[in-house]
Amino acid sequence: MTKKDTILHAALKLVTKEGFYHLSMKKLAEEAQVAVGTTYLYFDSKEKLINELYLKIVADFTEMVMKGFQKQKPFKDNFFTMLGNAIDFYVKFPDCFSFIEQYALSPFLFKETQEENFLIWEPVFALIKNAKKENELKNMHVTLCAALIYGPLTSMMRMHIAGKVDFSKKALQDELSQMCWESVTGRK
Amino acid sequence: MTKKDTILHAALKLVTKEGFYHLSMKKLAEEAQVAVGTTYLYFDSKEKLINELYLKIVADFTEMVMKGFQKQKPFKDNFFTMLGNAIDFYVKFPDCFSFIEQYALSPFLFKETQEENFLIWEPVFALIKNAKKENELKNMHVTLCAALIYGPLTSMMRMHIAGKVDFSKKALQDELSQMCWESVTGRK
Amino acid sequence: MTKKDTILHAALKLVTKEGFYHLSMKKLAEEAQVAVGTTYLYFDSKEKLINELYLKIVADFTEMVMKGFQKQKPFKDNFFTMLGNAIDFYVKFPDCFSFIEQYALSPFLFKETQEENFLIWEPVFALIKNAKKENELKNMHVTLCAALIYGPLTSMMRMHIAGKVDFSKKALQDELSQMCWESVTGRK
Amino acid sequence: MTKKDTILHAALKLVTKEGFYHLSMKKLAEEAQVAVGTTYLYFDSKEKLINELYLKIVADFTEMVMKGFQKQKPFKDNFFTMLGNAIDFYVKFPDCFSFIEQYALSPFLFKETQEENFLIWEPVFALIKNAKKENELKNMHVTLCAALIYGPLTSMMRMHIAGKVDFSKKALQDELSQMCWESVTGRK
DNA sequence: AATGAATGAGAGTTCATTCAT
DNA sequence: GATGAATGAACTCTCATTCAT
């Protein structure tokens, strides 16, 4: 792991544990076991660091989610593949989920537009576009469809992290996938 | 409006506009058009202020959502009433939505347990309990059911606030309600 | 007791208990059971209040110490009378001792000259002047003589207040007087 | 001089000049010619700084006073050595005297017990214990004996600092020592 | 490249004082 | 006379950032 990655990793851990509000460059440096000054060799500012971390996580997430996606495959296959991938990613890396959510919700925290808040949604919209062509979905607004897929996932993750439910169980994950599927298609 | 409410109102506005991260007592006082010291006449600390605001919003939300709920009514009526109420509240007071989301997502921002993050979920769980007795819901884990109801709503609101969609439109709201209904019951 | 005295009394109590450093007008008002504003009806400022309290205590002390002093009486009588009076005063009103000491030691706390720090010494110097005429004292610098009388008394009081010794015991008080007497005169 | 010592030195100077009451971290930093933040690199808090300074001064004082003290020497030698040392220390470092006095007199200024107020008395009590074995002292309570030694010294120093007397004069210092000696032993 | 002491603006909070009631 | 809500300057302390080493 490069020193840059070590720092990003430490940032992720601290943000998850204590939140943006309590993240300080000193604590970050300690966690990453480097000097404060070292951080600034790799990142122009705290803000840039956070943004870079966000983009990295989104890229990882997107890559993971798209794994196995094939345009020519039936929509149903792609749907379960991608939703399954997303669940896997979040359950495996709850810190990433936690970070993304905090980032998305903090207005102007470390970003100038709200656009990038929705980068994480890209795969969802890609999937929907794919489905539309096949006329697989119930007739509804595209954002609503996205909300029906991504919303329950985030809610489950929040409860999982809070210890309200154990979302690492395969059965529960499958249940979510199935319910989402029925929800947007109306079919079993 | 009492001075205390003026301050809470200003806090809500600022948190929505700039996020927790940038909320300072000085800016808050300016926004509320009082002196810094005045804030401390009504709240022991910034922390207490934020917590109080959160509890107030949750109380308002809960009250609003429960309006029209009647145990003896058919579950379907209560479902559409409550979900409609929730949508109305959030669309009418997007600041409240934004605040609640930030608060819930911030680990240990100003709270020691994660319990209170889920106060906002109370009405949802109340509704589900109500439904269980009538055997109206698809067979699924209770938290999943809650996620299928509350998740899409929050996702829609996020997109609404980001300007991705206009969720103030009655048609779209009804669509969400209908889709959620189908999603958790499997019936039209 | 007039309201003014009530306030002074509260100030004395608080300064003794928590020290100048922690004395606030709000706490003072609470202790005196008046409104903060009321304090300012009787004293122009915190500073003036403290100064007035100091002068009052010094006046009380001086009056008490001089009680029974008579120029025509033998020096020895006056010596034991006055030193006894001083001991009585301090033991009876340890708060006053504590206040005076703090006041005297705080450079420019609430005063512009150091002169008034020594008002409390007046009776001592008066006594010494009285003695000089009678040629009763050992040959020594007048300030040293004052120090030999007043110094041990303050030291005993400090230890008394700290609980190191019980200076309320008559035997110990008499011992101090006797030792001081021998110390400045060289006679039993 | 290390930066830490520079800061302690500045604190001592300011406390002497303006008193605890007016000591602010900003003024302290200015006096020490460092940034405010720098102070906090060396001391956790104002409180800790003050306490550390106190302990340092007491240690210096004690070391200085004990210099030349030898158990096997006659008590008289030790008495004059130690008292002379104490006088020297205070006359040479009146700021230290001033600081110690203020610290000792401030109830709960920055300390939780009154115990440490008396650290400065340690050498005095050590000396007395030494004397007791040799049966040199008049028969009196041990605290009274301590008061007869340390009390006049502090009183002289107070008057010296206030400009009432010039205690830097060797003759006056010797006079004090001699008077104290006679006072506690009854012998010349 | 790497360090961490140093910086100083800005944070949350307190408090002597005022003034409309 | 009496009140106490309101003020804002000043307090202690933090922290993103810099720079000499």
PDB file of C-alpha atoms (C1' of nucleotides) in Angstrom, chain E:
ATOM      1  C1'  DA E   1      10.524  12.625   0.913  1.00  0.00           C
ATOM      2  C1'  DA E   2       9.485  13.312   5.586  1.00  0.00           C
ATOM      3  C1'  DT E   3       9.139  15.692   9.860  1.00  0.00           C
ATOM      4  C1'  DG E   4       6.614  18.135  13.662  1.00  0.00           C
ATOM      5  C1'  DA E   5       7.166  22.721  16.018  1.00  0.00           C
ATOM      6  C1'  DA E   6       5.055  26.797  15.172  1.00  0.00           C
ATOM      7  C1'  DT E   7       1.380  29.669  13.674  1.00  0.00           C
ATOM      8  C1'  DG E   8      -2.909  32.576  14.289  1.00  0.00           C
ATOM      9  C1'  DA E   9      -7.565  32.748  12.768  1.00  0.00           C
ATOM     10  C1'  DG E  10     -11.518  31.075  14.539  1.00  0.00           C
ATOM     11  C1'  DA E  11     -14.027  27.899  17.447  1.00  0.00           C
ATOM     12  C1'  DG E  12     -17.314  27.487  21.717  1.00  0.00           C
ATOM     13  C1'  DT E  13     -18.193  29.771  25.851  1.00  0.00           C
ATOM     14  C1'  DT E  14     -18.314  33.274  29.780  1.00  0.00           C
ATOM     15  C1'  DC E  15     -19.295  37.402  32.043  1.00  0.00           C
ATOM     16  C1'  DA E  16     -19.340  42.493  33.544  1.00  0.00           C
ATOM     17  C1'  DT E  17     -22.467  45.619  32.398  1.00  0.00           C
ATOM     18  C1'  DT E  18     -26.823  47.828  30.518  1.00  0.00           C
ATOM     19  C1'  DC E  19     -31.603  49.028  30.092  1.00  0.00           C
ATOM     20  C1'  DA E  20     -36.520  48.354  28.963  1.00  0.00           C
ATOM     21  C1'  DT E  21     -39.888  46.832  31.870  1.00  0.00           C
TER      22       DT E  21
END
